[in-house]
XYZ file of C-alpha atoms in Angstrom:
233
model
C -24.454 -32.411 -32.010
C -23.973 -36.050 -33.016
C -22.087 -37.805 -30.196
C -22.418 -41.337 -31.518
C -19.258 -43.487 -31.529
C -16.977 -42.802 -34.447
C -18.306 -39.299 -35.112
C -15.450 -36.736 -35.117
C -15.932 -34.162 -32.386
C -14.750 -30.549 -32.528
C -11.501 -30.058 -30.645
C -11.240 -27.461 -27.908
C -8.318 -25.119 -28.360
C -6.159 -25.490 -25.303
C -4.237 -22.672 -23.691
C -6.784 -19.940 -24.465
C -9.561 -18.263 -22.512
C -12.870 -20.097 -22.869
C -15.062 -17.041 -22.848
C -15.202 -13.289 -22.927
C -15.669 -11.881 -19.433
C -16.860 -8.359 -18.787
C -15.980 -7.011 -15.364
C -17.092 -3.945 -13.480
C -14.459 -1.249 -12.859
C -11.970 -2.301 -10.198
C -12.575 -6.018 -10.673
C -9.663 -6.715 -12.958
C -8.937 -6.616 -16.669
C -11.538 -8.218 -18.977
C -10.154 -11.262 -20.750
C -10.588 -11.618 -24.471
C -9.924 -14.252 -27.085
C -6.303 -13.471 -27.724
C -3.350 -15.857 -27.895
C -2.270 -17.214 -24.530
C 0.886 -15.094 -24.559
C -1.124 -11.858 -24.578
C 0.147 -9.382 -21.957
C -3.461 -8.488 -21.178
C -4.208 -12.102 -20.324
C -1.109 -12.348 -18.151
C -2.100 -9.200 -16.258
C -5.681 -10.408 -15.857
C -4.529 -13.729 -14.393
C -2.332 -11.891 -11.881
C -5.299 -9.666 -10.996
C -7.314 -12.823 -10.373
C -4.500 -14.350 -8.295
C -4.416 -11.222 -6.145
C -8.148 -11.467 -5.472
C -7.910 -15.178 -4.639
C -5.031 -14.484 -2.263
C -7.054 -11.857 -0.407
C -10.158 -14.032 -0.228
C -8.703 -17.491 0.399
C -5.181 -16.894 1.667
C -2.050 -18.618 0.450
C -3.539 -22.088 0.994
C -6.313 -21.274 -1.467
C -3.979 -19.799 -4.071
C -4.047 -22.707 -6.515
C -3.912 -22.772 -10.300
C -7.460 -24.104 -10.429
C -8.807 -21.389 -8.127
C -7.046 -18.668 -10.090
C -8.273 -20.080 -13.403
C -11.851 -20.017 -12.132
C -11.466 -16.474 -10.872
C -9.990 -15.332 -14.196
C -12.534 -17.363 -16.208
C -9.873 -19.185 -18.199
C -8.875 -22.796 -18.609
C -6.284 -23.938 -16.083
C -3.969 -24.733 -19.002
C -3.870 -21.007 -19.773
C -2.579 -20.296 -16.272
C -0.033 -23.092 -16.626
C 1.059 -21.759 -20.021
C 1.893 -18.352 -18.570
C 3.310 -19.305 -15.171
C 4.164 -22.998 -15.325
C 3.422 -24.067 -11.777
C 1.850 -22.626 -8.636
C 5.366 -21.684 -7.585
C 5.844 -19.701 -10.788
C 2.526 -17.927 -10.278
C 3.502 -16.944 -6.733
C 6.872 -15.644 -7.945
C 5.179 -13.462 -10.554
C 2.710 -12.115 -8.005
C 5.625 -11.454 -5.664
C 7.435 -9.512 -8.379
C 4.374 -7.392 -9.055
C 3.812 -6.497 -5.389
C 7.396 -5.299 -5.031
C 8.175 -3.799 -8.407
C 4.927 -1.920 -8.957
C 5.368 -0.084 -5.663
C 8.971 0.879 -6.375
C 8.250 1.879 -9.984
C 5.312 4.047 -8.941
C 7.466 5.916 -6.437
C 10.305 6.357 -8.941
C 7.936 7.799 -11.550
C 6.554 10.377 -9.143
C 9.966 11.234 -7.702
C 11.438 12.216 -11.078
C 9.417 15.436 -10.941
C 10.932 16.356 -7.548
C 14.382 17.446 -6.466
C 16.630 14.724 -4.993
C 16.874 14.647 -1.234
C 14.249 16.158 1.020
C 11.443 16.515 -1.536
C 11.720 12.921 -2.711
C 12.012 11.623 0.845
C 8.812 13.429 1.825
C 7.061 11.949 -1.214
C 8.191 8.512 -0.046
C 6.765 9.088 3.445
C 3.481 10.209 1.886
C 3.483 6.965 -0.072
C 3.983 4.985 3.138
C 0.836 6.584 4.565
C -1.108 5.525 1.463
C 0.260 1.989 1.727
C -0.781 1.726 5.359
C -4.269 2.890 4.454
C -4.590 0.231 1.734
C -5.523 -2.819 3.788
C -5.810 -5.166 0.808
C -2.303 -4.358 -0.419
C -0.899 -4.847 3.090
C -2.537 -8.252 3.488
C -1.340 -9.443 0.095
C 2.206 -8.192 0.696
C 2.660 -9.930 4.035
C 0.848 -13.103 2.984
C 3.341 -13.512 0.140
C 6.304 -12.594 2.360
C 5.392 -15.304 4.893
C 5.651 -17.937 2.147
C 9.317 -17.042 1.829
C 9.929 -18.223 5.387
C 8.994 -21.783 4.414
C 10.388 -22.080 0.890
C 14.081 -21.692 0.099
C 13.536 -20.705 -3.541
C 10.953 -18.073 -2.659
C 13.155 -16.774 0.136
C 16.048 -16.345 -2.312
C 13.797 -14.500 -4.735
C 12.473 -12.248 -1.969
C 16.037 -11.464 -0.913
C 16.846 -10.336 -4.456
C 13.663 -8.276 -4.657
C 14.461 -6.641 -1.321
C 17.977 -5.796 -2.480
C 16.586 -4.347 -5.707
C 14.000 -2.195 -3.949
C 16.579 -0.888 -1.451
C 18.925 0.126 -4.259
C 16.078 1.673 -6.260
C 15.029 3.616 -3.166
C 18.545 4.938 -2.512
C 19.098 5.924 -6.144
C 15.730 7.649 -6.366
C 16.020 9.575 -3.098
C 19.555 10.836 -3.634
C 19.762 11.107 -7.385
C 21.863 9.364 -9.966
C 25.491 10.408 -10.119
C 25.536 9.711 -13.856
C 22.822 12.325 -14.410
C 24.655 14.949 -12.291
C 21.566 15.471 -10.142
C 23.767 15.760 -7.073
C 26.870 14.035 -5.611
C 26.042 10.525 -4.507
C 26.566 9.630 -0.870
C 28.699 6.623 -0.029
C 26.969 3.721 -1.841
C 27.392 1.203 0.973
C 26.146 3.677 3.559
C 23.151 4.435 1.350
C 22.389 0.744 1.116
C 22.451 0.353 4.901
C 20.193 3.380 5.374
C 17.828 1.963 2.743
C 17.725 -1.376 4.553
C 16.933 0.438 7.795
C 14.136 2.433 6.162
C 12.515 -0.629 4.590
C 12.739 -2.626 7.812
C 11.167 0.225 9.765
C 8.410 0.784 7.204
C 7.549 -2.927 7.049
C 7.255 -3.015 10.831
C 5.128 0.116 10.943
C 2.851 -1.143 8.161
C 2.387 -4.533 9.836
C 1.684 -3.076 13.282
C -0.702 -0.556 11.751
C -2.622 -3.403 10.096
C -2.802 -5.308 13.384
C -3.677 -2.267 15.496
C -6.731 -0.072 15.782
C -7.586 3.569 15.191
C -5.293 4.640 18.061
C -2.129 3.418 16.319
C 0.281 6.428 16.171
C 1.161 6.110 12.483
C 2.028 9.748 11.841
C 3.996 10.087 15.083
C 6.117 7.070 14.171
C 6.746 8.373 10.668
C 7.794 11.734 12.139
C 10.376 9.922 14.289
C 11.569 7.935 11.263
C 11.839 11.194 9.320
C 13.983 12.741 12.023
C 16.280 9.716 12.343
C 16.830 9.354 8.593
C 17.450 13.101 8.197
C 20.205 12.851 10.822
C 21.735 9.795 9.163
C 21.797 11.468 5.774
C 23.207 14.691 7.180
C 26.102 12.781 8.763
C 27.068 11.366 5.374
C 26.488 14.357 3.124
C 29.628 15.591 1.351
């Protein structure tokens, strides 16, 4: 290529992946040469951000590090998420919403009440056994303690997941699945369940093979069953 002064040089197209990357199964979505607003590219960047978070922690979760991991130009990451803060918010949304959506999808095939509650407890066991997901979840949550905007977003996500949990467990009154319990009481029970599960998951991650996970979940099961029975019509 002629690089002498005055010779026009080809312009690099900004905001697009630089190369095609083929990944082994489980290593994220391959990126391709699609426009920067491609959903596949967005998902692949979030996959890369998740891996960076697990490997380097929140301090290492930078736009540059994520771009390198995803094999895209940093302008592509900026195009999709704006700033590091925007990237963290999107990763936060995924960690919360994917979990709740997965449970809701599975619960639709079960009867409201006991069957759905048992499916939720089974899901808690799977979460506790997924060390990577636990580390990512709590690493992101800790950021909310030091950033007002992230804390506000986490509060909204928590409220959304609690409501989604209550609606899924007890059915939707509009669909005539069963009479709804008192909405405010359901919300409080949901808050209790999520607080207990977060504590159990964190202590399980910090403990060893002797941690009584199933015993604690059995106690939680008993307590919640009593709470729900008190409020059933």
